[in-house]
């Protein structure tokens, strides 16, 4: 019986061992098969992550994140305004020189300005040699002149047609255009040296109003005027020198006395434009 049992158990044990080996082999193979699968999944995940990052970067490059451009826009606006101020003659001055500003040799040197030959230290002219043009009648001329009285900027004179003026009037424009730019509110004066009336002036007040008329031929006095705004430091006037006109009956016609007939008689074109304090406008002979 004992022998029988031993003999009968051998096939069973052998079968069990083989089964165990087969199961182990299957598990091992299954493990080997599953390992690459796991690696593939990791690679796919990494690839997906990279793709998402690249897509995000592309989206950011196409649609950059919004930034506050108000400061940039304001800076550009201020810069444009500064450039415009430097290129346009106005009550603020021209090219870093303003009315009433004290002039020193050092300042003129830093701005590249030169002083005209003159023995009169109380009144003289300066200009920028780089700002010149060719006039058909006079040849090469300074485009802009600065009149200095008692060491301060008193008047700016425009001679070049290409120099911009804040009233949108240029040298060469018609007297009619000047009247329109100032709503006909100008005084008319005949040049005392042009007895035939071929040359005359149209004068406009800037930054002030006259509360009392000065005697004919005299410049405005402080007690006779009133500044328009508190920020205005100086009364200024604009004088358009017109050539090719005709003489009126009166030497001077005030803005309040203009008639339609007088206005219609205006002819000629702007030869030069002066803007400055009344004392400088009144100096018909300049600094001579």
C-alpha positions as MATLAB code, in Angstrom:
seq = 'XXXXXXXXXXXXXXXXXXXXXXXXXXXXXXXXXXXXXXXXXXXXXXXXXXXXXXXXXXXXXXXXXXXXXXXXXXXXXXXXXXXXXXXXXXXXXXXXXXXXXXXXXXXXXXXXXXXXXXXXXXXXXXXXXXXXXXXXXXXXXXXXXXXXXXXXXXXXXXXXXXXXXXXXXXXXXXXXXXXXXXXXXXXXXXXXXXXXXXXXXXXXXXXXXXXXXXXXXXXXXXXXXXXXXXXXXXXXXXXXXXXXXXXXXXXXXXXXXXXXXXXXXXXXXXXXXXXXXXXXXXXXXXXX';
ca = [
       0.000    0.000    0.000;
       2.837    2.258    0.871;
       4.584    1.564   -2.376;
       1.382    2.150   -4.263;
       0.866    5.541   -2.749;
       4.414    6.609   -3.465;
       4.220    5.441   -6.999;
       0.871    7.111   -7.548;
       2.060   10.461   -6.074;
       5.007   10.952   -8.456;
       2.928   11.920  -11.477;
       0.884   14.235   -9.325;
       3.975   15.956   -7.902;
       5.524   16.175  -11.377;
       2.364   17.668  -12.717;
       2.244   20.182   -9.888;
       5.860   21.168  -10.466;
       5.296   21.606  -14.187;
       2.152   23.617  -13.530;
       4.039   25.814  -11.101;
       6.793   26.342  -13.648;
       4.283   27.126  -16.365;
       2.466   29.628  -14.155;
       5.767   31.291  -13.207;
       6.792   31.432  -16.821;
       3.468   32.966  -17.812;
       3.739   35.561  -15.017;
       7.303   36.359  -16.018;
       6.277   36.794  -19.622;
       3.314   38.850  -18.581;
       5.599   41.028  -16.438;
       8.008   41.486  -19.341;
       5.149   42.421  -21.637;
       3.685   44.868  -19.132;
       7.020   46.651  -18.457;
       7.457   48.074  -21.961;
       3.821   49.001  -21.912;
       4.439   51.079  -18.785;
       7.465   52.723  -20.405;
       5.419   53.535  -23.446;
       2.758   55.132  -21.267;
       5.385   57.259  -19.516;
       6.816   58.361  -22.868;
       3.373   59.217  -24.153;
       2.678   61.267  -21.027;
       5.988   63.095  -21.396;
       5.268   63.744  -25.081;
       1.823   65.050  -24.262;
       3.322   67.375  -21.624;
       5.884   68.745  -24.100;
       3.193   69.216  -26.728;
       1.035   71.115  -24.261;
       3.964   73.339  -23.237;
       4.788   74.073  -26.879;
       1.153   74.837  -27.624;
       1.030   77.148  -24.599;
       4.181   78.960  -25.728;
       2.793   79.321  -29.239;
      -0.435   80.727  -27.841;
       1.493   83.212  -25.700;
       3.547   84.350  -28.697;
       0.434   84.827  -30.793;
      -1.675   86.248  -27.989;
       0.748   87.956  -25.567;
      -0.518   88.761  -22.137;
      -2.095   92.213  -21.906;
       0.107   94.979  -20.480;
      -0.637   98.472  -19.223;
       0.181  100.716  -22.197;
      -1.149  103.930  -20.682;
       2.264  104.979  -19.363;
       3.903  104.194  -22.699;
       1.229  106.074  -24.636;
       1.554  109.056  -22.314;
       5.327  109.113  -22.746;
       4.999  108.967  -26.525;
       2.393  111.742  -26.463;
       4.625  113.953  -24.331;
       7.583  113.279  -26.596;
       5.533  114.133  -29.678;
       4.324  117.321  -28.010;
       7.897  118.301  -27.130;
       9.018  117.738  -30.719;
       6.060  119.736  -32.023;
       6.869  122.607  -29.634;
      10.463  122.669  -30.829;
       9.398  122.759  -34.475;
       6.598  125.327  -34.158;
       6.995  128.983  -33.186;
       4.374  129.791  -30.549;
       3.807  131.907  -27.408;
       5.878  129.265  -25.604;
       8.905  130.149  -27.718;
      10.884  128.107  -30.194;
      13.593  125.449  -29.913;
      14.184  125.662  -26.159;
      14.159  129.464  -26.034;
      11.146  131.150  -24.449;
      10.075  134.757  -24.051;
      11.616  136.484  -21.064;
      14.359  133.851  -20.799;
      17.752  135.193  -19.686;
      20.409  134.738  -22.360;
      24.023  133.966  -21.518;
      27.001  133.188  -23.773;
      27.077  129.672  -22.316;
      23.424  129.081  -23.223;
      23.930  130.334  -26.775;
      26.965  128.081  -27.170;
      25.090  125.014  -25.913;
      22.276  125.672  -28.406;
      24.624  126.378  -31.315;
      23.431  129.990  -31.567;
      25.544  132.833  -32.897;
      25.235  136.533  -32.139;
      24.937  139.033  -34.963;
      27.639  141.683  -35.167;
      26.413  144.653  -33.165;
      27.782  147.267  -30.837;
      24.448  147.461  -29.053;
      24.645  145.180  -26.029;
      21.149  146.131  -24.867;
      19.528  144.978  -28.118;
      20.861  142.438  -30.594;
      19.884  139.359  -32.612;
      20.953  135.714  -32.419;
      20.264  132.847  -34.793;
      21.111  129.212  -35.470;
      23.439  128.908  -38.497;
      21.927  125.484  -39.241;
      18.516  127.103  -39.723;
      18.930  129.039  -42.956;
      17.313  129.140  -46.373;
      17.829  130.703  -49.806;
      15.638  133.715  -50.506;
      15.154  134.715  -54.158;
      15.666  138.382  -53.374;
      18.112  138.403  -50.465;
      20.047  135.165  -50.947;
      20.935  133.065  -47.887;
      19.080  134.225  -44.803;
      18.500  133.070  -41.245;
      15.245  131.124  -41.071;
      14.504  132.405  -37.565;
      15.878  135.379  -35.650;
      15.713  135.936  -31.888;
      15.744  139.521  -30.694;
      17.425  139.962  -27.305;
      16.589  143.083  -25.307;
      18.218  143.746  -21.931;
      19.587  140.196  -21.901;
      16.219  138.468  -22.415;
      14.351  136.951  -25.370;
      11.936  139.659  -26.516;
      10.895  138.659  -30.026;
      11.092  135.776  -32.511;
      11.011  136.585  -36.204;
      10.129  134.008  -38.889;
      11.599  134.603  -42.345;
      11.545  131.113  -43.896;
       8.252  129.895  -45.462;
       8.928  126.362  -44.177;
       8.948  127.365  -40.479;
       5.646  126.425  -38.832;
       3.666  128.983  -36.844;
       1.044  127.994  -34.289;
      -1.666  129.992  -36.084;
      -1.155  127.851  -39.203;
       0.051  130.907  -41.131;
       3.312  130.743  -43.064;
       5.454  133.285  -44.843;
       3.927  133.647  -48.302;
       0.291  133.234  -47.204;
      -2.256  135.868  -48.207;
      -3.471  138.753  -46.068;
      -6.946  137.250  -46.364;
      -5.697  134.013  -44.732;
      -4.201  136.038  -41.869;
      -7.489  137.823  -41.267;
      -9.371  134.524  -41.257;
      -6.922  132.932  -38.788;
      -7.609  135.761  -36.319;
     -11.341  136.158  -36.957;
     -10.660  139.623  -38.407;
      -9.534  140.844  -34.956;
      -6.362  142.625  -36.043;
      -5.073  146.176  -36.102;
      -3.843  147.650  -39.381;
      -0.729  149.817  -39.500;
       1.135  151.266  -42.451;
       4.915  151.045  -42.391;
       6.062  154.624  -41.900;
       8.802  154.073  -44.448;
       6.394  152.744  -47.085;
       4.426  155.886  -47.902;
       2.725  154.235  -50.859;
       1.260  151.562  -48.628;
       2.969  148.680  -50.423;
       4.093  147.423  -47.011;
       1.847  147.312  -43.962;
       1.361  145.265  -40.797;
      -1.479  143.310  -39.252;
      -1.134  143.078  -35.480;
      -2.898  140.718  -33.052;
      -2.780  140.663  -29.251;
      -1.856  137.442  -27.432;
      -2.390  136.613  -23.748;
      -3.897  140.009  -22.913;
      -6.521  142.588  -23.683;
      -6.159  146.356  -23.754;
      -8.232  148.069  -21.070;
      -7.038  151.498  -22.181;
      -5.745  152.486  -25.585;
      -2.239  153.904  -25.723;
      -1.599  157.063  -27.737;
      -0.906  156.449  -31.402;
       2.698  155.539  -31.987;
       3.404  154.462  -28.393;
       3.855  150.937  -27.119;
       1.431  149.441  -24.648;
       2.044  150.147  -20.976;
       1.467  147.722  -18.105;
      -1.303  149.845  -16.621;
      -3.167  149.824  -19.921;
      -3.408  146.061  -20.308;
      -4.772  143.029  -18.486;
      -3.436  139.490  -18.840;
      -6.019  136.906  -19.875;
      -4.838  134.116  -17.576;
      -2.841  133.914  -14.367;
      -0.316  131.587  -15.980;
       0.480  134.192  -18.640;
       3.630  135.996  -17.553;
       4.042  138.357  -20.483;
       1.750  140.170  -22.898;
       2.675  139.214  -26.453;
       1.767  140.481  -29.882;
       1.953  139.029  -33.376;
       2.922  141.262  -36.263;
       2.459  140.038  -39.812;
       4.523  142.086  -42.245;
       2.581  142.230  -45.499;
       4.021  143.230  -48.873;
       2.143  143.936  -52.078;
      -0.726  145.761  -50.398;
      -2.275  149.167  -50.823;
      -2.534  152.119  -48.514;
      -5.672  152.946  -46.551;
      -6.629  156.468  -45.566;
      -5.565  156.106  -41.952;
      -2.116  155.251  -40.630;
      -3.664  152.858  -38.127;
      -7.069  151.201  -38.046;
      -8.096  149.459  -34.829;
      -9.831  146.096  -34.842;
     -13.002  147.743  -33.523;
     -13.007  150.188  -36.441;
     -12.656  147.695  -39.276;
     -15.324  148.003  -41.929;
     -16.255  145.449  -44.543;
     -14.854  147.746  -47.220;
     -11.521  148.038  -45.445;
     -11.221  144.292  -45.011;
     -12.074  143.619  -48.632;
      -9.365  146.037  -49.743;
      -6.619  144.027  -48.069;
      -4.145  142.600  -50.526;
      -0.653  141.204  -50.468;
       1.135  138.320  -48.788;
       3.088  137.685  -45.606;
       6.754  138.643  -45.917;
       7.711  137.781  -42.326;
       6.090  137.066  -38.959;
       7.125  138.531  -35.602;
       5.894  137.415  -32.204;
       7.112  139.091  -29.046;
       6.521  141.578  -26.270;
       4.828  144.848  -27.353;
       8.031  146.848  -26.740;
       9.856  144.723  -29.299;
       6.990  144.827  -31.798;
       7.016  148.614  -31.537;
      10.720  148.834  -32.452;
      10.183  149.365  -36.176;
      13.885  149.807  -36.747;
      14.818  146.757  -34.708;
      18.059  147.141  -32.784;
      19.560  149.808  -35.058;
];
